[in-house]
């Protein structure tokens, strides 16, 4: 008998276990059983050969059409070729050997059907599999064995690898299933209510289905497992959170907040007012608030945060504002200090009566400034402390931390949230998380399942739309010249522009895509993925590294094809200064600059003394310079959908119309090009984030809490399984509310422990 945690080698033997571990990282019985088939072939139904793509490892079911054998040139061996067909298309199986291969002609005879497995390539215009593994389905000699292996109508086809074929995996799965001893974690009542089959049954059914209906039934049940376990964890977390107490900070009449509101230079939008009221109420409560505030780029989230922070300061507490980059932290510091004016000048001449102070704490402060900031935080002199993840460090203390605001959530993982929360001492601080990346409901229910949500749907009045155009630089090179002319026109009208590049350049990154290319942090820093996890001490590298969807694979493709490296800030700035933008005031901004130079560049740009800022994605989030009206994104195909949307949010923040030009050399029919067209076609961040999600693996979406190499979500698709996730959430919440420790469901409690252990192990492994 075997349980899920058993090492595979004990069950199937070393020889079979080895390639599973080395090629697919499957080490336990559970790992193997969660390695689900990629698809199912119906016995006798041939694979559509036209669908195969070069480079893929595939398993195809096909019929041998003809075979040829010929000596190699130079007489050093022979080539045997079998052409197999799906009835329409063909693919050639090629076998090389030192000697003659007559025996193959007997085995691979025309008319036979089999499964063929190998890597697809193209040779002289013909698709081929070189040296494929094969398993004939009805060959004379093999008939008995094949019949036993493939008695079923439906043949599972597994994600396989060079070292191990789909049917070898199937064989191991079969052995494991035969000895499996498994407890069903799903509570009886829930299984009954939703017509779910048992877990053992579902595992058998997904791996060795009798028919398609069997597969469906099994998948449904296993999806439920995924959704339900996750929701049970989240429900437990929510309940644990309500057990904490927080210091209530009700609004104080005549406090800083009142003064601030009276002096606001604009009217709050309805959405801002509603969110404000909710937050105001929750901060006044004696349990910690856990709220996610989502709103389009430019919808005015900061002012909501400032108001909440002032309410807490009025109540005698402190607030911390955590920003993902130094550039953004510095900007928040500047603009909030400015907005507060005398309200933030405690102890200074001209300070208001109940004034507080705002402190900035980032990793790059000089020793003296750092000491001052630390002191102001620890003594409570600073009611508001703004910073990067430097705020999370151990030496940082607060006198009375009442509220933590986290800006641009996707840069912070759950672990960071917890670290800051822990600084509040006994009671817990209220937590407000802000993100400009709209999050589909199901993602919100899973990734941010422990947070309540407020959404800002409208932009403040008087905003101008942003016009976005794709500039196909490969097809129409002269368009690029027009781009620079266009920037010149903007500058002539007194406006400013951004030019964003995927790479920093200079010798340090050796011309490769690494140093500052959009390949660093997450699969897409723009998405709600949490992939852009902050690594302690990697602040400024992260600034640039965070984000592009361009994964390493994509780079590999292009570089292999002999394409140039992506456009770099330093190269392009020099070129523009000499050529098309000569005479304009250009400045570069990127993560490798020393912090004071970065600060100086941002300040100069904000003050209008720089016309064109040539930059990496450091400007991606939150940067707010209303006079900047145009943005050019070079090699735009290297960025993700949400990221581009974020980037263009930097322009059109004032009353002048924004312009965003996405320059690309991607072919008109390339996938990346379609992505750009989609960005150009809509300003609806919600639509774009769905699009982004559709194109990524679910695991990428889930953020650090979930995004191990093996996400716990295999079958569940967040976009399509909305209903199921909703049901699972309701069931889980009900169950956990009645029995928080799950004492009545030991199998479920054990499964949850297993899930969390796996996650923790992966988290540690990554760190
Ligand atoms: P985001 O939600 O992207 O963080 P910000 O908070 O940076 O947006 O706000 C963008 C700009 O809009 C800021 O300059 C801010 O002062 C301004 N703003 C915020 N709320 C309003 C409003 N109700 N009316 C007019 N301008 C506003
Ligand atoms: Mg913002």
Tab-separated table of C-alpha atoms and ligand atoms in Angstrom, residues 301-302 328 332 407-408 434 622 653, ligand 2:
chain	number	residue	atom	x	y	z
A	301	UNK	CA	-5.994	55.932	-4.828
A	302	UNK	CA	-3.254	57.892	-3.093
A	328	UNK	CA	7.812	55.685	-6.158
A	332	UNK	CA	5.010	59.706	-2.551
A	407	UNK	CA	0.911	50.540	-2.767
A	408	UNK	CA	0.923	48.486	-5.950
A	434	UNK	CA	-3.720	49.210	-3.285
A	622	UNK	CA	2.637	55.236	-9.795
A	653	UNK	CA	-2.656	62.433	-16.292
B	2	LIG	MG1	-0.630	55.150	-7.338
